[in-house]
Amino acid sequence: MSSPTSLEYTSDRAEELKENIESVQAEVDQAASSSGSKPRLVAISKLKPASDIKALYDAGYRHFGENYIQEMVDKAEALPDDIKWHFVGSLQSNKSKLAGSVPNLHVLETLSSTKVADLLQKSLPETRKSKLNIYIQINTSSEDSKSGLPPVSSDKSSEVIDLAMHVIQNCPGLNLLGLMTIGSFDASHDTSKPNPDFETLKSSRKELARILQEKGIENAPKENELELSMGMSADFVQAVKEGSSSVRVGTRIFGERPKKVTKAAPQ
Ligand SMILES: *Cc1c(COP(=O)(O)O)cnc(C)c1O
């Protein structure tokens, strides 16, 4: 078997991946056509070989997402450096430095603490050409199994607001690009009504922008400047219809994933 970072792919596999991503892209475009928006499609390549990524890279795709830090670091080293990596896994503080060191990490989608923000800020290499984008992750479904901060309500004391202010005021190397949610499985499989997770992410963005303005925070982003990362294989069409800026699609592009072998020290 070839090594996981080998970049060699067969033309059959490349063809299959290209067909898959093109059909996903067509559904994204179709869903976006009524709103005139142009959401980004991020191919979530976790547990898939670097050769799959290289095949899509050669077909012109640049945004890829990973869940495990060491896997992203290894793939980033092996693959072209104009790939825009999205880190979508939960980040423990002892791994923050490793994440910040990936020169072409485009956005860390799962920020949920000032501690990790500070560690990232400190870890950014001086050679980095642009700020590191971050999304604050919101646990919109309030499930214990999910990471992220509670949604923003009109109640002004909120961890999301404190974290957003911390990033804006104390982390000059970070850019608050938006909010991210994973959403509940049940909601993602019920298309009969608006998805409550997406509604909650939207209202959190609205409240966050409003409260930052109200507090007179300098350089605070406005509502329309904050992105929403929402939508996965099961629900990206609905997410786009509800205003997603960035969808994260894995299975529909790469096929089913192998089971992650659980190690003693989880990431
Ligand atoms: C794995 C993963 C995805 C992709 O999920 P699919 O259902 O395979 O499309 C998206 N976002 C996050 C945070 C993930 O961990």
JSON list of N, CA and C and ligand atoms in Angstrom, two decimals, residues 44 46 67 88-89 180 182 231-234 248-252 257, ligand 1:
[
{"chain": "A", "resi": 44, "resn": "ILE", "atom": "N", "xyz": [-13.76, 18.29, 3.00]},
{"chain": "A", "resi": 44, "resn": "ILE", "atom": "CA", "xyz": [-13.24, 17.79, 4.28]},
{"chain": "A", "resi": 44, "resn": "ILE", "atom": "C", "xyz": [-12.59, 16.43, 4.04]},
{"chain": "A", "resi": 46, "resn": "LYS", "atom": "N", "xyz": [-10.43, 14.63, 5.97]},
{"chain": "A", "resi": 46, "resn": "LYS", "atom": "CA", "xyz": [-9.89, 13.88, 7.12]},
{"chain": "A", "resi": 46, "resn": "LYS", "atom": "C", "xyz": [-9.95, 12.37, 6.87]},
{"chain": "A", "resi": 67, "resn": "ASN", "atom": "N", "xyz": [-9.41, 17.37, 10.48]},
{"chain": "A", "resi": 67, "resn": "ASN", "atom": "CA", "xyz": [-9.92, 17.25, 11.84]},
{"chain": "A", "resi": 67, "resn": "ASN", "atom": "C", "xyz": [-8.87, 16.96, 12.90]},
{"chain": "A", "resi": 88, "resn": "VAL", "atom": "N", "xyz": [-10.98, 21.92, 11.34]},
{"chain": "A", "resi": 88, "resn": "VAL", "atom": "CA", "xyz": [-12.37, 21.83, 11.82]},
{"chain": "A", "resi": 88, "resn": "VAL", "atom": "C", "xyz": [-12.52, 20.91, 13.02]},
{"chain": "A", "resi": 89, "resn": "GLY", "atom": "N", "xyz": [-11.39, 20.41, 13.55]},
{"chain": "A", "resi": 89, "resn": "GLY", "atom": "CA", "xyz": [-11.47, 19.53, 14.71]},
{"chain": "A", "resi": 89, "resn": "GLY", "atom": "C", "xyz": [-11.37, 20.33, 15.99]},
{"chain": "A", "resi": 180, "resn": "MET", "atom": "N", "xyz": [-19.13, 29.30, 13.47]},
{"chain": "A", "resi": 180, "resn": "MET", "atom": "CA", "xyz": [-19.24, 27.95, 12.90]},
{"chain": "A", "resi": 180, "resn": "MET", "atom": "C", "xyz": [-20.12, 27.07, 13.80]},
{"chain": "A", "resi": 182, "resn": "ILE", "atom": "N", "xyz": [-21.72, 22.79, 14.06]},
{"chain": "A", "resi": 182, "resn": "ILE", "atom": "CA", "xyz": [-21.84, 21.45, 13.49]},
{"chain": "A", "resi": 182, "resn": "ILE", "atom": "C", "xyz": [-23.32, 21.04, 13.43]},
{"chain": "A", "resi": 231, "resn": "GLY", "atom": "N", "xyz": [-23.27, 23.56, 7.39]},
{"chain": "A", "resi": 231, "resn": "GLY", "atom": "CA", "xyz": [-23.66, 22.67, 6.30]},
{"chain": "A", "resi": 231, "resn": "GLY", "atom": "C", "xyz": [-22.60, 21.62, 6.05]},
{"chain": "A", "resi": 232, "resn": "MET", "atom": "N", "xyz": [-23.03, 20.33, 6.06]},
{"chain": "A", "resi": 232, "resn": "MET", "atom": "CA", "xyz": [-22.15, 19.19, 5.79]},
{"chain": "A", "resi": 232, "resn": "MET", "atom": "C", "xyz": [-22.83, 18.32, 4.74]},
{"chain": "A", "resi": 233, "resn": "SER", "atom": "N", "xyz": [-22.34, 17.10, 4.52]},
{"chain": "A", "resi": 233, "resn": "SER", "atom": "CA", "xyz": [-22.89, 16.28, 3.43]},
{"chain": "A", "resi": 233, "resn": "SER", "atom": "C", "xyz": [-24.43, 16.18, 3.48]},
{"chain": "A", "resi": 234, "resn": "ALA", "atom": "N", "xyz": [-24.97, 15.98, 4.70]},
{"chain": "A", "resi": 234, "resn": "ALA", "atom": "CA", "xyz": [-26.40, 15.72, 4.81]},
{"chain": "A", "resi": 234, "resn": "ALA", "atom": "C", "xyz": [-27.26, 16.97, 4.64]},
{"chain": "A", "resi": 248, "resn": "ARG", "atom": "N", "xyz": [-18.94, 22.57, 4.58]},
{"chain": "A", "resi": 248, "resn": "ARG", "atom": "CA", "xyz": [-17.85, 21.61, 4.82]},
{"chain": "A", "resi": 248, "resn": "ARG", "atom": "C", "xyz": [-18.34, 20.22, 4.43]},
{"chain": "A", "resi": 249, "resn": "VAL", "atom": "N", "xyz": [-17.90, 19.74, 3.28]},
{"chain": "A", "resi": 249, "resn": "VAL", "atom": "CA", "xyz": [-18.45, 18.49, 2.77]},
{"chain": "A", "resi": 249, "resn": "VAL", "atom": "C", "xyz": [-17.36, 17.43, 2.64]},
{"chain": "A", "resi": 250, "resn": "GLY", "atom": "N", "xyz": [-17.56, 16.30, 3.32]},
{"chain": "A", "resi": 250, "resn": "GLY", "atom": "CA", "xyz": [-16.59, 15.21, 3.28]},
{"chain": "A", "resi": 250, "resn": "GLY", "atom": "C", "xyz": [-17.11, 14.01, 2.50]},
{"chain": "A", "resi": 251, "resn": "THR", "atom": "N", "xyz": [-18.03, 13.28, 3.12]},
{"chain": "A", "resi": 251, "resn": "THR", "atom": "CA", "xyz": [-18.50, 12.00, 2.57]},
{"chain": "A", "resi": 251, "resn": "THR", "atom": "C", "xyz": [-19.00, 12.10, 1.13]},
{"chain": "A", "resi": 252, "resn": "ARG", "atom": "N", "xyz": [-19.72, 13.12, 0.81]},
{"chain": "A", "resi": 252, "resn": "ARG", "atom": "CA", "xyz": [-20.28, 13.24, -0.55]},
{"chain": "A", "resi": 252, "resn": "ARG", "atom": "C", "xyz": [-19.17, 13.38, -1.60]},
{"chain": "A", "resi": 257, "resn": "ARG", "atom": "N", "xyz": [-15.75, 7.32, 5.32]},
{"chain": "A", "resi": 257, "resn": "ARG", "atom": "CA", "xyz": [-14.42, 7.34, 5.92]},
{"chain": "A", "resi": 257, "resn": "ARG", "atom": "C", "xyz": [-14.14, 6.05, 6.67]},
{"chain": "B", "resi": 1, "resn": "LIG", "atom": "C1", "xyz": [-16.18, 15.39, 9.27]},
{"chain": "B", "resi": 1, "resn": "LIG", "atom": "C2", "xyz": [-16.68, 16.77, 9.34]},
{"chain": "B", "resi": 1, "resn": "LIG", "atom": "C3", "xyz": [-17.37, 17.36, 8.27]},
{"chain": "B", "resi": 1, "resn": "LIG", "atom": "C4", "xyz": [-17.75, 16.60, 7.02]},
{"chain": "B", "resi": 1, "resn": "LIG", "atom": "O1", "xyz": [-18.77, 15.70, 7.31]},
{"chain": "B", "resi": 1, "resn": "LIG", "atom": "P1", "xyz": [-19.54, 14.89, 6.15]},
{"chain": "B", "resi": 1, "resn": "LIG", "atom": "O2", "xyz": [-20.81, 14.52, 6.80]},
{"chain": "B", "resi": 1, "resn": "LIG", "atom": "O3", "xyz": [-18.69, 13.72, 5.82]},
{"chain": "B", "resi": 1, "resn": "LIG", "atom": "O4", "xyz": [-19.71, 15.81, 5.02]},
{"chain": "B", "resi": 1, "resn": "LIG", "atom": "C5", "xyz": [-17.75, 18.67, 8.40]},
{"chain": "B", "resi": 1, "resn": "LIG", "atom": "N1", "xyz": [-17.47, 19.40, 9.50]},
{"chain": "B", "resi": 1, "resn": "LIG", "atom": "C6", "xyz": [-16.80, 18.88, 10.54]},
{"chain": "B", "resi": 1, "resn": "LIG", "atom": "C7", "xyz": [-16.53, 19.73, 11.72]},
{"chain": "B", "resi": 1, "resn": "LIG", "atom": "C8", "xyz": [-16.39, 17.55, 10.50]},
{"chain": "B", "resi": 1, "resn": "LIG", "atom": "O5", "xyz": [-15.76, 17.04, 11.55]}
]
